[in-house]
Short mmCIF file of C-alpha atoms and ligand atoms in Angstrom, two decimals:
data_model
loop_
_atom_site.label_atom_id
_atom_site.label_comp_id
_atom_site.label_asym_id
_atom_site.label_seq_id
_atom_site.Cartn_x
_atom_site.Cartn_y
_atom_site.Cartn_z
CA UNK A 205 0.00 0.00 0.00
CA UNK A 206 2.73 2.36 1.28
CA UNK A 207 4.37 1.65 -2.63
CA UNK A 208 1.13 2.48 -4.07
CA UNK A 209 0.80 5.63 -2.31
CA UNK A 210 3.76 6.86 -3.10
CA UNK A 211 3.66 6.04 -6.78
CA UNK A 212 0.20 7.75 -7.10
CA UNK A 213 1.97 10.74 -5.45
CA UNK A 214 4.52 10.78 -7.91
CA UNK A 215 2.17 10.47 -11.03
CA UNK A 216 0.88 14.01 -9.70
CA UNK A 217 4.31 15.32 -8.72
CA UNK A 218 5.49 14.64 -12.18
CA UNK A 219 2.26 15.46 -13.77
CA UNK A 220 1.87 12.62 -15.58
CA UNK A 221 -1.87 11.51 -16.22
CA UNK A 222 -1.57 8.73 -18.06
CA UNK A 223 0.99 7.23 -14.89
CA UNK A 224 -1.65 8.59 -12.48
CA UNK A 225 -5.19 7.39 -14.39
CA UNK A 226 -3.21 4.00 -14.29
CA UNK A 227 -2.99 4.02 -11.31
CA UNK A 228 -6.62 4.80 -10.33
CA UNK A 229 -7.66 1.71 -12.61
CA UNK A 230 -4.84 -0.51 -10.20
CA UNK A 231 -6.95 0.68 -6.77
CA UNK A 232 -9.92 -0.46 -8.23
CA UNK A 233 -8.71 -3.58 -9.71
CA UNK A 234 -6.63 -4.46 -5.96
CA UNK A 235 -9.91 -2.72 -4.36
CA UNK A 236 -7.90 -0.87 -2.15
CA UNK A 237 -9.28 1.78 0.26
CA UNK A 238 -10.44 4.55 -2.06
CA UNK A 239 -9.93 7.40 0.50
CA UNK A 240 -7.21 6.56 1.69
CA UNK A 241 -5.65 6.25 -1.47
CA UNK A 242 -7.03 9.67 -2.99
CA UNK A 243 -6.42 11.48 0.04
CA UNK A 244 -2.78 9.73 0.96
CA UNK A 245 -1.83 9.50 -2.45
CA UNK A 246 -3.09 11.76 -4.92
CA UNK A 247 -4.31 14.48 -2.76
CA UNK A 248 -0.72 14.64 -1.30
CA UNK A 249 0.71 14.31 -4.09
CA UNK A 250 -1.31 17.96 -5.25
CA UNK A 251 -0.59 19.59 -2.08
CA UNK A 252 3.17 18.68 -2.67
CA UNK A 253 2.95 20.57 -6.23
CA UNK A 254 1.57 23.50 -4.70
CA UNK A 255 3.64 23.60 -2.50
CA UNK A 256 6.71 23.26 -4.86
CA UNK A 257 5.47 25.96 -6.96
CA UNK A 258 4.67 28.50 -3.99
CA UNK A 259 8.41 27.82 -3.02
CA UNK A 260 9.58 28.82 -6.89
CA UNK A 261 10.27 25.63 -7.54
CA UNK A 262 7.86 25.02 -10.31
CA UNK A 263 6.18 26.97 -12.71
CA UNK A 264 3.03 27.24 -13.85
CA UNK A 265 2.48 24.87 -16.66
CA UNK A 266 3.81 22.43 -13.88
CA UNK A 267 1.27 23.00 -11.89
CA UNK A 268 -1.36 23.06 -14.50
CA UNK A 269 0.18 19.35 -15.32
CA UNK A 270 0.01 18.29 -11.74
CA UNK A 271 -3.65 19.20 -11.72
CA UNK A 272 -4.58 17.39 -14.64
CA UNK A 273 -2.70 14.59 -13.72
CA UNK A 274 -5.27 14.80 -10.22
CA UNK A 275 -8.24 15.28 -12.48
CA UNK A 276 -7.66 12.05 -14.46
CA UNK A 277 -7.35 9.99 -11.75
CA UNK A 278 -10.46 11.11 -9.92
CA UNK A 279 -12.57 10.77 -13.50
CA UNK A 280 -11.04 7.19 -12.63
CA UNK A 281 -12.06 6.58 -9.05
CA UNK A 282 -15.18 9.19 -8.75
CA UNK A 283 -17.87 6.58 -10.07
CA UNK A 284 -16.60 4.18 -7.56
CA UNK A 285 -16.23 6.20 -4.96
CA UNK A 286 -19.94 7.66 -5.63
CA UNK A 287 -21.46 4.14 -5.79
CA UNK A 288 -18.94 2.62 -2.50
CA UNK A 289 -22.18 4.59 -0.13
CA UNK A 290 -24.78 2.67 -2.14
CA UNK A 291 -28.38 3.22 -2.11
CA UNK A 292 -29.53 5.39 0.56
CA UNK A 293 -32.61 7.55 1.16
CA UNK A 294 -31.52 10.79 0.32
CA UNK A 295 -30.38 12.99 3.31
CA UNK A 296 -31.55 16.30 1.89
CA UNK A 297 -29.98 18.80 -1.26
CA UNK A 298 -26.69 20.52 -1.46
CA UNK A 299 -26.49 23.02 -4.02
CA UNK A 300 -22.34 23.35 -3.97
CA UNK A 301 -20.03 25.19 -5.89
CA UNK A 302 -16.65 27.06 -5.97
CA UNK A 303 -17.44 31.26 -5.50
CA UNK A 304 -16.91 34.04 -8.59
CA UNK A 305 -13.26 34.19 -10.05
CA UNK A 306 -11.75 30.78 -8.57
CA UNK A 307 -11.41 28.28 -11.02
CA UNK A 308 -10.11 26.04 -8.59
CA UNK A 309 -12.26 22.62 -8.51
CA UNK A 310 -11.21 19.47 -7.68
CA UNK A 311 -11.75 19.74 -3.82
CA UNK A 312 -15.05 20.66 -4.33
CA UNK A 313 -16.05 18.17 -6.52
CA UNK A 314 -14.38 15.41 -3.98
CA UNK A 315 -16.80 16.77 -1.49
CA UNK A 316 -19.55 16.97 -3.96
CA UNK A 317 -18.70 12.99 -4.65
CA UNK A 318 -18.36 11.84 -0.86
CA UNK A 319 -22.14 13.75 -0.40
CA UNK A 320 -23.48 11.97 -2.87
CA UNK A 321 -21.78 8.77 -2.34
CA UNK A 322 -23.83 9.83 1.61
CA UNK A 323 -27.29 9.66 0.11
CA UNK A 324 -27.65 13.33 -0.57
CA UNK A 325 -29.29 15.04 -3.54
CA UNK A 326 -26.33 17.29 -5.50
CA UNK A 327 -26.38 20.26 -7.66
CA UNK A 328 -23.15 20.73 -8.40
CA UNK A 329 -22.73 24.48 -10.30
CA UNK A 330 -19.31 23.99 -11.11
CA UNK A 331 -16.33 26.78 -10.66
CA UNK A 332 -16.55 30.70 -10.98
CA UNK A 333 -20.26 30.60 -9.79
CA UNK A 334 -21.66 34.17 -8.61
CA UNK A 335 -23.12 34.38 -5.47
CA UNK A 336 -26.77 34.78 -6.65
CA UNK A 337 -26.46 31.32 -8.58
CA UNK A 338 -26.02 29.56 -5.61
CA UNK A 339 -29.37 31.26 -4.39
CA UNK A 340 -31.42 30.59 -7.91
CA UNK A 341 -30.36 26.73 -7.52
CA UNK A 342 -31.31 26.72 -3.62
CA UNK A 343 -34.38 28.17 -4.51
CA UNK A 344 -35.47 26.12 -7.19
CA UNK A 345 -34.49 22.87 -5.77
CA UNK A 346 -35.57 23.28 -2.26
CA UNK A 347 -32.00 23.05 -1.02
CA UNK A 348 -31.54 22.84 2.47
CA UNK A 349 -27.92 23.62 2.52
CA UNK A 350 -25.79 25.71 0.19
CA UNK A 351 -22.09 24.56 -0.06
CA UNK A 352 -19.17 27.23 -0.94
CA UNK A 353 -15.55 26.43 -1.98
CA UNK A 354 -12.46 29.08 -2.10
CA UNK A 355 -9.06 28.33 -2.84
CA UNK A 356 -8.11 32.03 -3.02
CA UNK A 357 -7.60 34.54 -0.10
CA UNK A 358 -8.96 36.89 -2.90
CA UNK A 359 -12.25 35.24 -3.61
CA UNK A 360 -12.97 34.05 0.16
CA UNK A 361 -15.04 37.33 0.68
CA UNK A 362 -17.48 35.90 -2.33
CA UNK A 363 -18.94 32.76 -0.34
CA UNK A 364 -20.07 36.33 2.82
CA UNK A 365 -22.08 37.51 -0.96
CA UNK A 366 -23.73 34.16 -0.73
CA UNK A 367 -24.97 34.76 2.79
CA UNK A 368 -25.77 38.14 2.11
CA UNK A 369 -27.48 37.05 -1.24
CA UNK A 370 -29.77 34.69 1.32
CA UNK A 371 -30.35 37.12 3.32
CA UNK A 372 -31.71 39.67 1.10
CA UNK A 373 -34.50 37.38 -0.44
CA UNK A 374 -35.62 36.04 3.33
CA UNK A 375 -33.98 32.99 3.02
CA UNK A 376 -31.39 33.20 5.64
CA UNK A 377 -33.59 31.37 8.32
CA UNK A 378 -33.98 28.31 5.41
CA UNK A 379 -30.63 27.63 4.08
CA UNK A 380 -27.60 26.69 6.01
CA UNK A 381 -24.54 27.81 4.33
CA UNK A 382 -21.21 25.69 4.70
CA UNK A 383 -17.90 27.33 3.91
CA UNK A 384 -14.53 25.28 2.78
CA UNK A 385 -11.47 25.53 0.65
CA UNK A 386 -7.93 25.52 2.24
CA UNK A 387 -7.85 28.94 3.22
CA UNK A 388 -10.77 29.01 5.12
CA UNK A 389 -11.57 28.29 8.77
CA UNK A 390 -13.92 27.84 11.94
CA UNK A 391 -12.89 31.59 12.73
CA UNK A 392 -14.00 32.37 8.90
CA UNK A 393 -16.94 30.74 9.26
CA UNK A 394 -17.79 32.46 12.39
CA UNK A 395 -16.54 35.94 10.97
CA UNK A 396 -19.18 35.70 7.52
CA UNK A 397 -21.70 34.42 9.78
CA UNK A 398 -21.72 30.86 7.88
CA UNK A 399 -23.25 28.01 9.67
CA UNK A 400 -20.16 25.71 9.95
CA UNK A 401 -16.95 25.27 8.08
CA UNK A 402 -15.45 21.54 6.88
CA UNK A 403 -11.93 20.99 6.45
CA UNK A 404 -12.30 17.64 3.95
CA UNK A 405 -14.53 15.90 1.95
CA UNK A 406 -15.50 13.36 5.08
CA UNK A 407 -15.96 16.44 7.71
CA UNK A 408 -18.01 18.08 5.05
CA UNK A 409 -20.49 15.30 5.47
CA UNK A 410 -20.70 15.24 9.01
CA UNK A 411 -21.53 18.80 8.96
CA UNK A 412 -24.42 17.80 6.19
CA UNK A 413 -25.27 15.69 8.17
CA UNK A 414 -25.74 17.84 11.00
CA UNK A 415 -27.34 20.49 9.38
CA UNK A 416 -30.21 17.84 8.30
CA UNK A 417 -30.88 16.04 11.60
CO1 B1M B 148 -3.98 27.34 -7.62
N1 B1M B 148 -3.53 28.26 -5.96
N2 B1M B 148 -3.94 29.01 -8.57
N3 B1M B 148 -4.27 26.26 -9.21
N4 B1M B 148 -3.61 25.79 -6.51
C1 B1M B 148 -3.51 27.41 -4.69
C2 B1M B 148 -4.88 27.44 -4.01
C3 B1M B 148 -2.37 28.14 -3.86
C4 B1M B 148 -2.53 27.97 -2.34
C5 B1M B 148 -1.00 27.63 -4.36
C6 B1M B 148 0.16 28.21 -3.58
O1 B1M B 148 0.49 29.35 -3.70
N5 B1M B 148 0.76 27.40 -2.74
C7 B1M B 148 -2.53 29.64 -4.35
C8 B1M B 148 -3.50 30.49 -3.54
C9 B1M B 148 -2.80 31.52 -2.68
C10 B1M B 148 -3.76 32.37 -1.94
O2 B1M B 148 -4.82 32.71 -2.34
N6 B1M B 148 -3.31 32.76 -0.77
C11 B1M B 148 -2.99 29.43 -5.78
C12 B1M B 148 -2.91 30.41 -6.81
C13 B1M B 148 -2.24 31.71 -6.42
C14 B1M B 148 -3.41 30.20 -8.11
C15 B1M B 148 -3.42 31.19 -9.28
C16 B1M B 148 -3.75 32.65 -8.93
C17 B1M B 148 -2.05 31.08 -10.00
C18 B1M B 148 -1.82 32.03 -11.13
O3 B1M B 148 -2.50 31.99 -12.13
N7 B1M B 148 -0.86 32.89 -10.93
C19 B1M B 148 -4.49 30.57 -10.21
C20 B1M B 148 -5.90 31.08 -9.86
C21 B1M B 148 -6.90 30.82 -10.92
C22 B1M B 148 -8.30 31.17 -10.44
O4 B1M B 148 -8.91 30.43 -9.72
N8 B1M B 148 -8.79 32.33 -10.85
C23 B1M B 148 -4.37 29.13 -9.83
C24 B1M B 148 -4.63 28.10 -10.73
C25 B1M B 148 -4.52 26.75 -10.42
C26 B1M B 148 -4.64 25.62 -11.45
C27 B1M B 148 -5.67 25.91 -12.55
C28 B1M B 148 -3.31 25.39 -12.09
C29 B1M B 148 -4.98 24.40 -10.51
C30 B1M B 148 -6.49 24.19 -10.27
C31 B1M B 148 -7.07 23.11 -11.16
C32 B1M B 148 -8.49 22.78 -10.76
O5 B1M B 148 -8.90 22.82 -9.62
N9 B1M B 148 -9.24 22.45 -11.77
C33 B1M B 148 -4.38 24.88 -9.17
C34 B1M B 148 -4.05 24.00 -8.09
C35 B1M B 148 -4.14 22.53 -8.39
C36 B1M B 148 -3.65 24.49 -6.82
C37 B1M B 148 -3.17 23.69 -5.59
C38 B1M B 148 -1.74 23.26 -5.90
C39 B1M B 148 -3.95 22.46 -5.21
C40 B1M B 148 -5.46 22.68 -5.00
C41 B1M B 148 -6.12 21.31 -4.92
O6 B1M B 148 -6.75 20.86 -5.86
N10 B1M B 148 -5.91 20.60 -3.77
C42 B1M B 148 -3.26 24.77 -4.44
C43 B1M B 148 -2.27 24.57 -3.32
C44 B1M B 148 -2.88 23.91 -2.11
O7 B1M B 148 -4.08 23.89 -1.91
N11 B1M B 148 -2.03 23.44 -1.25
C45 B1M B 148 -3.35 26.04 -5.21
C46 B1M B 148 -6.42 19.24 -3.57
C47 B1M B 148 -7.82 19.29 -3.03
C48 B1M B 148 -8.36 17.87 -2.81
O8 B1M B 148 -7.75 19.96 -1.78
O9 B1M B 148 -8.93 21.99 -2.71
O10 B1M B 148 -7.97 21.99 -0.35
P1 B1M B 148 -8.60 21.26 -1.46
O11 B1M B 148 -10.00 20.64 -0.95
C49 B1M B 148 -10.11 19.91 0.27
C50 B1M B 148 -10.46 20.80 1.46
O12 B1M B 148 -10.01 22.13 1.36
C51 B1M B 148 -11.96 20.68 1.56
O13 B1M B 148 -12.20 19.35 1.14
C52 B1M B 148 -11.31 19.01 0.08
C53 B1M B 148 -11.01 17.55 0.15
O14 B1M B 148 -10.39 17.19 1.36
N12 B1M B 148 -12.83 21.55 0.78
C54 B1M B 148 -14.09 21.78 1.19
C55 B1M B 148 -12.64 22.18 -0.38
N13 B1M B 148 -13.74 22.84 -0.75
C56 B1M B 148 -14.65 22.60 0.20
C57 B1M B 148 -15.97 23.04 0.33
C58 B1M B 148 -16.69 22.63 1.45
C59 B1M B 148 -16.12 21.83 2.43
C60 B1M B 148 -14.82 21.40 2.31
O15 B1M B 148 -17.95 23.01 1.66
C61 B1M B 148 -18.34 24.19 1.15
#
């Protein structure tokens, strides 16, 4: 496993996606643990890139690579890890997204999977989704919980719009709002007036959870 891991982390290090989808195709044929290999493996191997590139290490077309290389192996293991909660009543509807001017996606759509994969209904909107979208979708599906990724210090203040947004059309007292992304935090949370912030995929779900009890 600890080989496995490591070469999965290196498939992302070296962005190489063919290495990496391989890879994915070689947990589900050895049905190993699917988080643990996503978030030991491939995950870490993402986080490493980053931070490579913050330290000037890498450029950008490296990371671009890395992030690809990420992306193919989760078109590889999302299905599975989807169908691994199998049928379930369904918990309730999360409209998620990632805020207005951050294109970043793939921990968002992890958390997006492991809902799913938990019984609940999922809109997922996608990246660079204003703050009013979020609302329409809510709205319209009878969401009871709004979920909002940011990657960037600079588009953090977008998921407080969402809030506001909720607010504004009397639906504050309806729709919990969940925060996430690696630069947010409890204190964040607390600070937009959010109802909870998750720091992974499987925390995320809890929190869902919560919210729907
Ligand atoms: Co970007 N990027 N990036 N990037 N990138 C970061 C975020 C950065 C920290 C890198 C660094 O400097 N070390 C930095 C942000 C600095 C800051 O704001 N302080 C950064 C930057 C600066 C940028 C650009 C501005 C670079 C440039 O163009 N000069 C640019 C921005 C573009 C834009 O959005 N407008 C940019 C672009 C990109 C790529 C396109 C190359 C690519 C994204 C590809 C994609 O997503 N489709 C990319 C990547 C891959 C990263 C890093 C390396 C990895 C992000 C990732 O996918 N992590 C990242 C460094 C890092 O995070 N260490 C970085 C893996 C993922 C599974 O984890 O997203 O944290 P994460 O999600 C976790 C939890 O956070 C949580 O659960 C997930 C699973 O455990 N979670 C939630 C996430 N969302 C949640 C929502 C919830 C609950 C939990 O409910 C609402």
């Amino acid at each position: 496993m600890r080989e496995h891991l490591k070469a999965c982390m290196q498939a992302v290090l070296e962005g190489d996606g063919e290495r990496a989808e391989e890879l994915a195709k070689l947990t589900l044929e050895r049905k190993l643990p699917l988080l643990e290999v996503i978030d030991g493996g491939f995950v870490a191997g993402i986080r490493e890139v980053g931070r490579l590139w913050e330290e000037g290490a890498l450029f950008l077309p490296e990371l671009v690579m890395g992030a690809e290389a990420m992306k193919m192996a989760m078109g590889v293991l999302q299905p599975a890890l989807e169908a691994s909660g199998g049928k379930q009543e369904k918990a309730g509807h999360v409209v998620i997204g990632t805020i207005e001017g951050d294109i970043h996606d793939i921990g968002k759509t992890l958390v997006a999977t492991m809902l799913s994969a938990n019984g609940f209904g999922i809109t997922d909107l996608g990246a660079d989704v204003p703050a009013a979208k979020f609302v329409d979708e809510a709205e319209k599906r009878g969401a009871g919980c709004i979920a909002v990724s940011a990657l960037l210090t600079t588009t953090m203040p977008g998921q407080k719009k969402v809030i506001e947004e909720l607010r504004k059309r009397s639906l504050r007292g309806k729709v919990r709002v969940m925060v996430g992304g690696a630069p947010c935090s409890e204190k964040w949370a607390e600070d937009i007036g959010a109802d909870g912030y998750a720091g992974d995929a499987v925390s995320a779900v809890a929190l869902a959870k919560k919210f729907m009890a």
